Short mmCIF file of C-alpha atoms in Angstrom, two decimals:
data_model
loop_
_atom_site.label_atom_id
_atom_site.label_comp_id
_atom_site.label_asym_id
_atom_site.label_seq_id
_atom_site.Cartn_x
_atom_site.Cartn_y
_atom_site.Cartn_z
CA MET G 1 -13.63 -28.18 -1.43
CA GLN G 2 -16.65 -28.35 -3.77
CA LYS G 3 -16.59 -26.51 -7.07
CA ASN G 4 -19.79 -24.68 -6.79
CA LEU G 5 -19.09 -21.00 -7.44
CA ARG G 6 -19.52 -19.07 -10.71
CA TRP G 7 -18.53 -15.73 -12.00
CA PHE G 8 -21.63 -14.08 -10.54
CA ASP G 9 -20.75 -15.49 -7.06
CA LEU G 10 -17.25 -14.09 -7.40
CA VAL G 11 -18.43 -10.66 -8.61
CA GLY G 12 -20.89 -10.69 -5.55
CA PHE G 13 -18.12 -11.55 -3.13
CA GLY G 14 -15.80 -8.88 -4.68
CA VAL G 15 -18.36 -6.19 -4.39
CA GLY G 16 -19.41 -7.25 -1.11
CA GLY G 17 -15.84 -7.31 0.21
CA MET G 18 -15.04 -3.94 -1.19
CA VAL G 19 -18.18 -1.79 -0.72
CA GLY G 20 -18.30 -1.70 3.09
CA ALA G 21 -18.70 1.18 5.44
CA GLY G 22 -15.46 2.69 4.20
CA VAL G 23 -17.07 4.50 1.26
CA PHE G 24 -19.27 6.54 3.52
CA VAL G 25 -16.51 7.59 5.78
CA THR G 26 -13.53 7.76 3.47
CA THR G 27 -15.18 9.97 0.78
CA GLY G 28 -15.91 12.80 3.27
CA ARG G 29 -12.36 12.65 4.82
CA ALA G 30 -10.49 12.49 1.61
CA SER G 31 -12.54 15.33 0.09
CA ARG G 32 -12.31 17.55 3.19
CA LEU G 33 -8.59 16.99 3.77
CA TYR G 34 -6.95 16.44 0.47
CA ALA G 35 -8.90 16.45 -2.89
CA GLY G 36 -11.88 18.51 -2.48
CA PRO G 37 -14.69 17.87 -5.15
CA ALA G 38 -11.79 16.12 -7.30
CA VAL G 39 -12.19 13.24 -4.93
CA VAL G 40 -14.09 11.76 -7.94
CA LEU G 41 -10.77 11.54 -9.75
CA SER G 42 -9.07 10.17 -6.67
CA TYR G 43 -11.51 7.25 -6.74
CA ALA G 44 -10.79 6.66 -10.47
CA ILE G 45 -7.06 6.66 -9.90
CA ALA G 46 -7.31 4.29 -6.92
CA GLY G 47 -9.70 2.06 -8.99
CA LEU G 48 -7.13 1.87 -11.80
CA CYS G 49 -4.50 0.87 -9.23
CA ALA G 50 -6.76 -1.84 -7.71
CA LEU G 51 -7.50 -3.01 -11.22
CA LEU G 52 -3.83 -3.50 -12.12
CA SER G 53 -3.27 -5.47 -8.98
CA ALA G 54 -6.38 -7.54 -9.79
CA PHE G 55 -4.90 -8.46 -13.07
CA CYS G 56 -1.86 -9.89 -11.45
CA TYR G 57 -4.12 -11.90 -8.95
CA THR G 58 -6.11 -13.25 -11.90
CA GLU G 59 -3.15 -14.54 -13.80
CA PHE G 60 -2.18 -16.61 -10.81
CA ALA G 61 -5.66 -17.66 -9.93
CA VAL G 62 -6.36 -18.87 -13.44
CA ASP G 63 -3.14 -20.63 -13.86
CA MET G 64 -3.19 -22.18 -10.46
CA PRO G 65 -6.97 -22.45 -9.44
CA VAL G 66 -6.12 -23.42 -5.70
CA ALA G 67 -7.18 -22.05 -2.50
CA GLY G 68 -4.87 -19.82 -0.66
CA GLY G 69 -4.50 -16.69 -2.86
CA ALA G 70 -1.29 -14.80 -2.48
CA PHE G 71 0.27 -17.48 -0.10
CA SER G 72 0.01 -20.16 -2.83
CA TYR G 73 1.33 -17.71 -5.51
CA LEU G 74 4.35 -16.57 -3.38
CA ARG G 75 5.20 -19.98 -2.29
CA ILE G 76 5.41 -21.23 -5.90
CA THR G 77 7.57 -18.11 -6.97
CA PHE G 78 9.70 -17.03 -4.12
CA GLY G 79 9.61 -20.02 -1.76
CA GLU G 80 8.18 -20.91 1.67
CA PHE G 81 9.66 -18.30 3.72
CA ALA G 82 8.62 -15.29 1.73
CA ALA G 83 5.03 -16.72 1.45
CA PHE G 84 4.73 -17.54 5.21
CA LEU G 85 6.09 -13.97 6.17
CA THR G 86 3.61 -12.19 3.95
CA GLY G 87 0.72 -14.82 4.53
CA ALA G 88 1.08 -14.57 8.40
CA ASN G 89 1.12 -10.75 8.36
CA LEU G 90 -1.94 -10.84 6.11
CA VAL G 91 -3.90 -13.21 8.34
CA MET G 92 -3.13 -11.24 11.44
CA GLU G 93 -4.21 -8.05 9.74
CA TYR G 94 -7.44 -9.83 8.69
CA VAL G 95 -8.24 -10.73 12.27
CA PHE G 96 -7.58 -7.13 13.53
CA SER G 97 -9.41 -5.40 10.69
CA ASN G 98 -12.42 -7.88 11.03
CA ALA G 99 -12.52 -6.98 14.74
CA ALA G 100 -12.44 -3.36 13.91
CA VAL G 101 -15.20 -3.84 11.21
CA ALA G 102 -17.37 -5.67 13.86
CA ARG G 103 -16.89 -2.90 16.42
CA SER G 104 -17.95 -0.27 13.77
CA PHE G 105 -21.07 -2.30 13.11
CA THR G 106 -22.44 -1.56 16.54
CA ALA G 107 -21.66 2.24 16.06
CA TYR G 108 -23.29 2.42 12.59
CA LEU G 109 -26.39 0.45 13.75
CA GLY G 110 -26.71 2.89 16.57
CA THR G 111 -26.52 5.77 14.11
CA ALA G 112 -29.22 4.12 11.91
CA VAL G 113 -31.65 3.95 14.80
CA GLY G 114 -30.62 7.22 16.44
CA VAL G 115 -28.95 5.99 19.65
CA SER G 116 -25.45 6.22 21.10
CA ALA G 117 -23.88 2.81 20.99
CA THR G 118 -21.26 3.72 23.53
CA GLU G 119 -23.89 4.73 26.10
CA LYS G 120 -26.62 2.22 25.27
CA TRP G 121 -25.08 -0.96 23.87
CA ARG G 122 -21.55 -1.12 25.20
CA ILE G 123 -20.53 -1.86 28.91
CA THR G 124 -17.79 0.24 30.31
CA VAL G 125 -15.53 -1.55 32.75
CA THR G 126 -13.74 0.58 35.29
CA GLY G 127 -10.17 -0.22 36.01
CA LEU G 128 -9.19 -1.33 32.50
CA PRO G 129 -7.02 0.99 30.39
CA ASP G 130 -8.66 3.29 27.90
CA GLY G 131 -9.09 1.72 24.56
CA PHE G 132 -9.72 -1.73 26.21
CA ASN G 133 -12.54 -0.91 28.62
CA GLU G 134 -15.70 -1.00 26.49
CA ILE G 135 -17.23 -4.49 26.22
CA ASP G 136 -19.08 -4.90 22.91
CA PHE G 137 -21.28 -7.96 22.94
CA ILE G 138 -23.10 -7.19 19.71
CA ALA G 139 -19.68 -7.29 17.74
CA VAL G 140 -19.06 -10.65 19.25
CA ALA G 141 -22.35 -11.91 18.24
CA VAL G 142 -22.00 -10.59 14.71
CA VAL G 143 -18.60 -12.30 14.35
CA LEU G 144 -19.81 -15.65 15.66
CA VAL G 145 -22.99 -15.77 13.53
CA ILE G 146 -20.93 -15.12 10.44
CA SER G 147 -18.41 -17.67 11.43
CA LEU G 148 -21.29 -20.21 11.62
CA CYS G 149 -22.58 -19.23 8.21
CA ILE G 150 -19.15 -19.73 6.51
CA CYS G 151 -18.69 -23.01 8.26
CA TYR G 152 -22.00 -24.30 7.07
CA SER G 153 -21.63 -23.71 3.33
CA THR G 154 -19.73 -21.49 0.84
CA LYS G 155 -22.59 -21.41 -1.63
CA GLU G 156 -25.11 -20.45 1.02
CA SER G 157 -22.63 -17.83 2.12
CA SER G 158 -22.64 -16.56 -1.40
CA THR G 159 -26.47 -16.41 -1.38
CA LEU G 160 -26.46 -14.39 2.02
CA ASN G 161 -23.75 -12.10 0.53
CA MET G 162 -25.78 -11.44 -2.52
CA VAL G 163 -28.87 -10.37 -0.42
CA LEU G 164 -26.84 -8.19 1.99
CA THR G 165 -24.90 -6.66 -0.78
CA SER G 166 -28.01 -5.89 -2.80
CA ILE G 167 -29.52 -4.13 0.26
CA HIS G 168 -26.38 -2.16 0.72
CA ILE G 169 -26.37 -1.05 -2.99
CA ILE G 170 -29.85 0.14 -2.61
CA PHE G 171 -28.84 2.42 0.31
CA ILE G 172 -25.84 3.68 -1.88
CA ALA G 173 -28.05 4.22 -4.95
CA PHE G 174 -30.43 6.28 -2.62
CA VAL G 175 -27.64 8.56 -1.63
CA ILE G 176 -26.50 8.96 -5.24
CA VAL G 177 -29.99 9.67 -6.55
CA ILE G 178 -30.65 12.31 -3.70
CA GLY G 179 -27.23 13.85 -4.38
CA PHE G 180 -27.81 14.39 -8.17
CA TRP G 181 -31.45 15.38 -7.62
CA ARG G 182 -31.26 17.72 -4.60
CA GLY G 183 -27.51 18.74 -4.70
CA ASP G 184 -26.10 21.89 -6.20
CA TRP G 185 -23.45 21.98 -8.95
CA LYS G 186 -21.94 25.12 -7.33
CA ASN G 187 -20.66 22.88 -4.57
CA PHE G 188 -18.18 21.43 -7.00
CA THR G 189 -16.34 24.81 -7.05
CA GLN G 190 -17.43 26.70 -3.95
CA PRO G 191 -16.60 25.66 -0.34
CA GLU G 192 -18.88 26.57 2.63
CA ASP G 193 -16.18 28.66 4.21
CA PRO G 194 -15.10 31.49 1.70
CA ASN G 195 -11.63 31.44 3.47
CA LYS G 196 -10.98 27.95 2.20
CA PRO G 197 -9.51 27.27 -1.21
CA SER G 198 -12.04 27.07 -4.00
CA GLY G 199 -12.37 25.39 -7.34
CA PHE G 200 -12.57 21.71 -8.55
CA PHE G 201 -9.00 21.25 -7.49
CA PRO G 202 -8.74 23.31 -4.29
CA PHE G 203 -5.51 21.48 -3.16
CA GLY G 204 -4.00 20.92 -6.49
CA VAL G 205 -3.17 17.81 -8.39
CA SER G 206 -1.09 16.52 -5.51
CA GLY G 207 -4.12 16.65 -3.38
CA VAL G 208 -5.95 14.34 -5.83
CA PHE G 209 -3.08 11.76 -5.44
CA ASN G 210 -3.11 12.09 -1.67
CA GLY G 211 -6.74 11.54 -1.71
CA ALA G 212 -6.41 8.47 -3.96
CA ALA G 213 -3.85 7.01 -1.41
CA MET G 214 -6.56 7.43 1.31
CA VAL G 215 -9.55 6.10 -0.67
CA TYR G 216 -7.56 3.17 -2.01
CA LEU G 217 -8.30 1.38 1.30
CA SER G 218 -11.94 1.19 0.19
CA TYR G 219 -10.92 -1.13 -2.62
CA ILE G 220 -9.14 -3.72 -0.47
CA GLY G 221 -11.30 -6.85 -0.30
CA TYR G 222 -11.08 -8.11 -4.00
CA ASP G 223 -7.96 -10.26 -3.12
CA ALA G 224 -10.19 -12.44 -0.94
CA VAL G 225 -12.03 -13.58 -4.15
CA SER G 226 -8.75 -15.31 -5.30
CA THR G 227 -8.69 -17.34 -2.18
CA MET G 228 -11.90 -19.17 -3.34
CA ALA G 229 -10.24 -20.32 -6.71
CA GLU G 230 -10.38 -23.91 -5.69
CA GLU G 231 -14.13 -23.65 -5.44
CA VAL G 232 -14.87 -22.20 -8.74
CA LYS G 233 -16.40 -24.34 -11.55
CA ASN G 234 -14.67 -22.80 -14.60
CA PRO G 235 -11.57 -20.81 -13.37
CA THR G 236 -10.41 -19.85 -16.88
CA LYS G 237 -13.75 -17.94 -17.47
CA ASP G 238 -15.13 -17.21 -14.13
CA ILE G 239 -12.13 -15.78 -12.17
CA PRO G 240 -11.10 -12.97 -14.67
CA ILE G 241 -14.82 -11.89 -14.79
CA GLY G 242 -15.21 -12.22 -11.11
CA VAL G 243 -12.03 -10.32 -9.98
CA SER G 244 -11.74 -7.64 -12.68
CA GLY G 245 -15.53 -7.17 -13.12
CA SER G 246 -16.00 -6.58 -9.33
CA VAL G 247 -13.22 -3.93 -9.29
CA LEU G 248 -14.70 -2.16 -12.34
CA LEU G 249 -18.25 -2.20 -10.90
CA VAL G 250 -16.99 -0.87 -7.52
CA THR G 251 -15.04 1.83 -9.22
CA ILE G 252 -18.16 3.08 -11.05
CA ILE G 253 -20.09 2.98 -7.85
CA TYR G 254 -17.53 4.90 -5.88
CA CYS G 255 -17.13 7.48 -8.45
CA LEU G 256 -20.90 8.11 -8.57
CA MET G 257 -20.95 8.11 -4.82
CA ALA G 258 -18.30 10.74 -4.60
CA ALA G 259 -19.81 12.91 -7.29
CA SER G 260 -23.05 12.82 -5.55
CA MET G 261 -21.64 13.68 -1.99
CA SER G 262 -19.69 16.47 -3.71
CA LYS G 263 -22.84 17.94 -5.26
CA LEU G 264 -24.93 17.42 -2.05
CA VAL G 265 -22.71 19.57 0.30
CA PRO G 266 -19.57 21.63 -0.07
CA TYR G 267 -16.19 19.69 0.34
CA ASP G 268 -15.47 21.37 3.66
CA ALA G 269 -18.78 20.49 5.27
CA HIS G 270 -19.39 16.83 4.27
CA PHE G 271 -22.46 15.43 6.16
CA ARG G 272 -22.00 18.16 8.87
CA GLY G 273 -25.21 19.48 7.75
CA GLU G 274 -27.49 19.13 10.77
CA SER G 275 -28.61 22.83 10.53
CA ASN G 276 -29.05 22.61 6.78
CA GLY G 277 -31.72 19.96 6.92
CA TRP G 278 -29.46 16.99 6.03
CA GLY G 279 -29.37 15.26 9.51
CA TRP G 280 -31.42 12.45 8.19
CA VAL G 281 -28.66 11.59 5.77
CA SER G 282 -26.72 10.28 8.90
CA ASN G 283 -29.45 7.74 9.69
CA VAL G 284 -29.38 6.53 5.91
CA ILE G 285 -25.66 6.15 6.04
CA GLY G 286 -25.90 4.35 9.31
CA GLY G 287 -28.30 1.90 7.86
CA GLY G 288 -26.40 1.37 4.66
CA ALA G 289 -23.06 1.13 6.34
CA SER G 290 -24.50 -1.63 8.63
CA PHE G 291 -25.24 -3.92 5.86
CA GLY G 292 -21.99 -2.99 4.01
CA ILE G 293 -20.12 -4.03 7.22
CA LEU G 294 -21.87 -7.51 7.19
CA THR G 295 -20.90 -8.18 3.59
CA SER G 296 -17.23 -6.95 3.99
CA LEU G 297 -17.03 -9.03 7.16
CA LEU G 298 -18.46 -12.12 5.36
CA VAL G 299 -16.00 -12.05 2.56
CA SER G 300 -13.06 -11.17 4.68
CA MET G 301 -13.72 -14.09 6.94
CA LEU G 302 -14.27 -16.40 4.12
CA GLY G 303 -10.88 -15.23 2.63
CA GLN G 304 -8.78 -15.52 5.78
CA ALA G 305 -10.04 -19.00 6.55
CA ARG G 306 -8.84 -20.26 3.25
CA TYR G 307 -5.47 -18.57 3.69
CA VAL G 308 -5.06 -20.39 7.03
CA CYS G 309 -6.36 -23.71 5.50
CA VAL G 310 -3.67 -23.64 2.72
CA ILE G 311 -0.93 -22.56 5.06
CA GLY G 312 -1.89 -25.57 7.33
CA ARG G 313 -1.80 -27.88 4.16
CA SER G 314 1.82 -26.72 3.58
CA GLY G 315 2.78 -27.92 7.12
CA VAL G 316 4.19 -24.60 8.33
CA ILE G 317 1.51 -24.52 10.81
CA PRO G 318 -0.31 -27.56 12.34
CA ASN G 319 -2.31 -29.57 9.82
CA TRP G 320 -5.34 -29.27 11.96
CA PHE G 321 -6.00 -25.97 10.35
CA ALA G 322 -6.32 -27.74 6.99
CA LYS G 323 -9.22 -29.85 7.76
CA VAL G 324 -12.07 -29.63 5.38
CA HIS G 325 -15.31 -30.98 6.66
CA PRO G 326 -16.63 -33.90 4.64
CA LYS G 327 -20.24 -32.58 4.52
CA THR G 328 -20.01 -28.92 4.37
CA CYS G 329 -16.80 -28.95 2.31
CA THR G 330 -15.57 -25.84 4.16
CA PRO G 331 -12.34 -25.42 6.21
CA VAL G 332 -14.31 -25.61 9.48
CA ASN G 333 -11.25 -25.65 12.00
CA ALA G 334 -9.66 -22.54 10.30
CA SER G 335 -13.00 -20.75 10.27
CA ALA G 336 -13.88 -21.60 13.80
CA PHE G 337 -10.42 -20.68 15.20
CA LEU G 338 -10.20 -17.35 13.40
CA GLY G 339 -13.81 -16.45 14.29
CA ILE G 340 -13.22 -17.11 17.97
CA CYS G 341 -9.90 -15.00 17.90
CA THR G 342 -11.69 -12.16 16.05
CA ALA G 343 -14.61 -12.14 18.40
CA ALA G 344 -12.29 -12.08 21.50
CA ILE G 345 -10.43 -9.06 20.19
CA ALA G 346 -13.69 -7.31 19.15
CA LEU G 347 -15.11 -7.80 22.58
CA PHE G 348 -12.92 -5.15 24.35
CA THR G 349 -10.55 -3.51 21.93
CA ASP G 350 -11.51 0.06 20.81
CA LEU G 351 -11.78 0.69 17.08
CA ASN G 352 -9.15 3.48 17.09
CA VAL G 353 -6.60 1.04 18.51
CA LEU G 354 -7.52 -1.46 15.83
CA LEU G 355 -7.29 0.93 12.99
CA ASN G 356 -3.64 1.60 13.67
CA LEU G 357 -2.91 -2.10 12.91
CA VAL G 358 -4.52 -2.46 9.55
CA SER G 359 -3.74 -1.82 5.91
CA ILE G 360 0.04 -2.28 5.57
CA GLY G 361 -0.02 -5.97 5.23
CA THR G 362 -2.49 -5.98 2.36
CA LEU G 363 -0.67 -3.37 0.43
CA PHE G 364 2.62 -5.32 0.98
CA VAL G 365 1.08 -8.51 -0.34
CA PHE G 366 -0.22 -6.65 -3.40
CA TYR G 367 3.31 -5.39 -3.97
CA MET G 368 4.77 -8.97 -3.65
CA VAL G 369 2.16 -10.53 -5.92
CA ALA G 370 3.03 -7.92 -8.66
CA ASN G 371 6.68 -8.83 -8.28
CA ALA G 372 5.86 -12.56 -8.35
CA VAL G 373 3.88 -12.33 -11.62
CA ILE G 374 6.86 -10.75 -13.29
CA TYR G 375 9.43 -13.09 -11.92
CA ARG G 376 7.28 -16.21 -12.92
CA ARG G 377 6.88 -14.88 -16.53
CA TYR G 378 10.67 -14.26 -16.99
CA VAL G 379 12.24 -16.92 -14.96
CA HIS G 380 12.07 -20.76 -15.31
CA VAL G 381 13.75 -22.42 -12.51
CA GLY G 382 16.68 -24.54 -13.72
CA THR G 383 16.87 -23.14 -17.25
CA THR G 384 16.74 -19.28 -16.89
CA ASN G 385 19.19 -16.98 -15.21
CA PRO G 386 17.19 -15.16 -12.54
CA TRP G 387 19.52 -12.35 -11.95
CA PRO G 388 18.35 -9.95 -14.79
CA THR G 389 14.85 -10.20 -13.44
CA LEU G 390 15.89 -9.80 -9.87
CA SER G 391 18.00 -6.89 -10.61
CA PHE G 392 15.18 -5.13 -12.57
CA LEU G 393 12.75 -5.84 -9.69
CA PHE G 394 15.12 -4.43 -7.16
CA SER G 395 16.18 -1.36 -9.13
CA PHE G 396 12.62 -0.51 -10.09
CA SER G 397 11.41 -0.73 -6.61
CA LEU G 398 14.26 1.33 -5.32
CA THR G 399 13.34 4.00 -7.87
CA ALA G 400 9.63 3.96 -6.62
CA ILE G 401 10.86 4.22 -3.00
CA ILE G 402 12.97 7.29 -3.76
CA PHE G 403 10.08 8.83 -5.72
CA THR G 404 7.82 8.23 -2.78
CA LEU G 405 10.25 9.77 -0.33
CA VAL G 406 10.79 12.79 -2.52
CA TRP G 407 6.94 13.18 -2.85
CA GLN G 408 6.44 12.91 0.90
CA PHE G 409 9.16 14.94 2.42
CA THR G 410 10.60 17.38 -0.17
CA PRO G 411 9.07 20.93 -0.10
CA ALA G 412 6.97 21.94 -3.03
CA GLY G 413 8.94 23.78 -5.78
CA LYS G 414 11.02 23.37 -8.85
CA THR G 415 13.65 21.06 -7.12
CA LYS G 416 10.77 18.71 -6.16
CA ALA G 417 9.33 18.64 -9.59
CA PHE G 418 12.78 18.05 -11.08
CA MET G 419 13.50 15.13 -8.72
CA LEU G 420 10.10 13.49 -9.38
CA GLY G 421 10.53 13.86 -13.12
CA ALA G 422 14.05 12.33 -12.86
CA CYS G 423 12.73 9.38 -10.90
CA SER G 424 9.98 8.92 -13.40
CA VAL G 425 12.36 8.99 -16.30
CA VAL G 426 14.62 6.49 -14.54
CA ALA G 427 11.84 4.01 -13.75
CA ILE G 428 10.46 4.11 -17.45
CA GLY G 429 14.16 3.58 -18.86
CA VAL G 430 14.79 0.62 -16.57
CA LEU G 431 11.51 -0.87 -17.44
CA GLN G 432 12.05 -0.33 -21.13
CA ILE G 433 15.49 -1.84 -21.04
CA PHE G 434 14.16 -4.89 -19.16
CA HIS G 435 11.33 -5.22 -21.69
CA VAL G 436 13.70 -5.26 -24.66
CA LEU G 437 16.60 -7.24 -23.47
CA VAL G 438 14.97 -9.98 -21.24
CA PRO G 439 12.71 -12.48 -23.11
CA GLN G 440 9.70 -14.14 -21.29
CA ALA G 441 10.35 -17.72 -20.18
CA HIS G 442 6.64 -18.56 -19.43
CA ILE G 443 3.53 -17.74 -21.44
CA PRO G 444 0.11 -18.39 -19.56
CA GLN G 445 -1.87 -20.96 -21.30
CA HIS G 446 -5.26 -19.52 -20.58
CA TRP G 447 -5.19 -15.90 -19.21
CA GLY G 448 -2.18 -13.56 -18.65
CA VAL G 449 -1.70 -9.95 -17.61
CA PRO G 450 -1.70 -7.81 -20.84
CA LEU G 451 1.18 -5.53 -21.71
CA MET G 452 3.71 -7.48 -19.75
CA PRO G 453 5.82 -6.20 -17.87
CA TRP G 454 4.27 -2.68 -17.87
CA ILE G 455 0.93 -3.46 -16.02
CA PRO G 456 2.53 -5.22 -13.00
CA SER G 457 5.39 -2.67 -12.99
CA ILE G 458 2.99 0.14 -12.68
CA SER G 459 1.27 -1.91 -9.93
CA ILE G 460 4.58 -2.29 -8.09
CA PHE G 461 5.13 1.58 -8.42
CA LEU G 462 1.60 2.48 -7.16
CA ASN G 463 1.71 0.10 -4.19
CA VAL G 464 5.12 1.51 -3.05
CA PHE G 465 3.62 4.95 -3.32
CA LEU G 466 0.61 4.03 -1.28
CA LEU G 467 2.77 2.26 1.26
CA GLY G 468 4.66 5.48 1.67
CA SER G 469 1.48 7.20 2.70
CA LEU G 470 0.85 5.08 5.87
CA ASP G 471 1.63 6.26 9.25
CA GLY G 472 4.43 5.12 11.70
CA PRO G 473 2.28 2.86 13.86
CA SER G 474 1.52 0.83 10.82
CA TYR G 475 5.12 0.04 10.17
CA LEU G 476 5.83 -0.68 13.84
CA ARG G 477 2.96 -3.27 13.73
CA PHE G 478 4.32 -4.67 10.56
CA GLY G 479 7.77 -5.03 12.03
CA PHE G 480 6.59 -6.55 15.16
CA PHE G 481 4.42 -9.30 13.56
CA SER G 482 7.10 -9.86 10.89
CA ALA G 483 9.57 -10.58 13.69
CA LEU G 484 7.03 -12.79 15.41
CA ALA G 485 6.36 -14.66 12.17
CA VAL G 486 10.09 -15.31 11.61
CA LEU G 487 10.31 -16.61 15.04
CA VAL G 488 7.51 -19.04 14.65
CA TYR G 489 9.07 -20.07 11.24
CA ILE G 490 12.53 -20.76 12.74
CA LEU G 491 11.29 -22.55 15.94
CA TYR G 492 8.44 -24.63 14.23
CA SER G 493 7.59 -24.18 10.50
CA VAL G 494 11.06 -24.88 9.09
CA HIS G 495 11.09 -28.24 10.79
CA THR G 496 7.53 -29.44 9.96
CA SER G 497 6.82 -28.11 6.47
CA PHE G 498 6.62 -30.21 3.24
CA ASP G 499 9.69 -28.35 1.96
CA ALA G 500 11.63 -29.44 4.93
CA GLN G 501 10.59 -32.98 4.19
CA GLY G 502 12.30 -32.90 0.83
CA ASP G 503 9.37 -32.22 -1.42
CA GLY G 504 10.82 -29.01 -2.55
CA PHE G 505 7.59 -27.82 -4.17
CA TYR G 506 4.10 -26.85 -3.15
CA VAL G 507 1.95 -29.85 -2.12
CA GLN G 508 -0.49 -30.60 0.65
CA ALA G 509 -1.70 -33.39 2.77
CA GLN G 510 -5.02 -34.19 1.23
CA GLU G 511 -4.66 -36.46 -1.89
CA PRO G 512 -7.25 -34.91 -4.03
CA PHE G 513 -5.61 -31.50 -3.82
CA GLN G 514 -2.17 -32.98 -4.47
CA LYS G 515 -3.34 -34.64 -7.62
CA GLN G 516 -4.90 -31.33 -8.76
CA ILE G 517 -1.49 -29.48 -8.17
CA GLU G 518 0.27 -32.28 -10.07
CA LYS G 519 -1.99 -31.82 -13.05
CA ILE G 520 -1.39 -28.11 -12.91
CA ASP G 521 2.35 -28.52 -12.73
CA ASP G 522 2.25 -30.94 -15.74
CA ALA G 523 0.40 -28.48 -17.80
CA ASN G 524 2.75 -25.60 -16.93
CA LEU G 525 5.71 -27.77 -17.87
CA LYS G 526 4.16 -28.61 -21.31
CA VAL G 527 3.75 -24.79 -21.80
#
């Protein structure tokens, strides 16, 4: 693939991928149900968590500027099976989430123009089960048009993303200005219903963290930027700015947006203000969300195509998916196949059905990448004993799981506070012992996560905590598709991959990419 992306392209992709429709919906829900006006702090905490994960992605992307993102990183670190299991779940989640996003585009576009999308733009088919009986041709058209765009050119897709993202940011800026101009500061402490809890922290500190778990999903999307590393002109400079810069910029936008909405209406009445003269805000939100959906869909489909392309290069799925068109320099087969699958699902599957199938795969991959960056720093295959590092990762994750279970299921009181404090002390102690006793085996040549191993360890802890906030259907979906991925791996992938052919390391069919990997390996060995 051609190296024609710069840091501003990556920032644009990162912002476009994260700032979708979620900011309009999630802010109101998190404020009303969990955090109240302190949802501003929820966004700041979630932004910090996203930034820590972004650091882990950045180290890998700079050290190995190849397409494929997390799949490539995990295959290098933990082997083919772990990479395929997480990559397959992530790709399937991409398809379902993109179908959900496309369906929501129809709804938000209807809100923008003041019509009911279900009644006017969708066709109800009698005889089909509920949740699968509303045909949405607009969603299909959006997916297919974006698929054509990403097949045509990555650089032109970046230009289109910049335009759509700029329009979306204008809508967000409008809501922010209106909120600070026409809003009332008393809404930060007084609810509309006097019987509801009042104050800036109406649900306490725990509500702020529960709100952070909900709004964190609004940050998902920056990981797609790392999948484009092979197309970046100067990875050492452009990738850190692109990934981390986009997360910081989006965090500022989200915090301003949350503060504006909290000032505009009380936390228990977010955008329920038809009688208060704020009905027009729904139209503005519909218009802004429509553009945000297009940008997040564009970036997400770019990322998923590169995941599948690199999985095809490894041989664990047919090499047909790895084909890069000689003229457009884009993974056309992967883009077209995934576009058709996404469009087919978006045609008839209801949004609520799809939403139960997303989120867990992405958080699980973030968790795995944070573990991988620690393992790669402290273990050099063949010369370093891996068991101290593996023991640390296991014990630290176990402590995080216990902390999360106590947080979720133990009633509030002194016992809960003591147990949470004990888990925190154990986690910090285990981390400090590992930091003192185990030396690093690999120092990145260009860019590395600072304060190793503290930052990736905090990322591990936070991702486990956020995984604990997801519902049962998410875990059922994850278990089902994980079992399906294992079945495919056993029956097909293990017999056809390059590892099975004796390479024992990450290579791919195309000669130019193989030479690039060899150069990277030589540089790492010298380090």
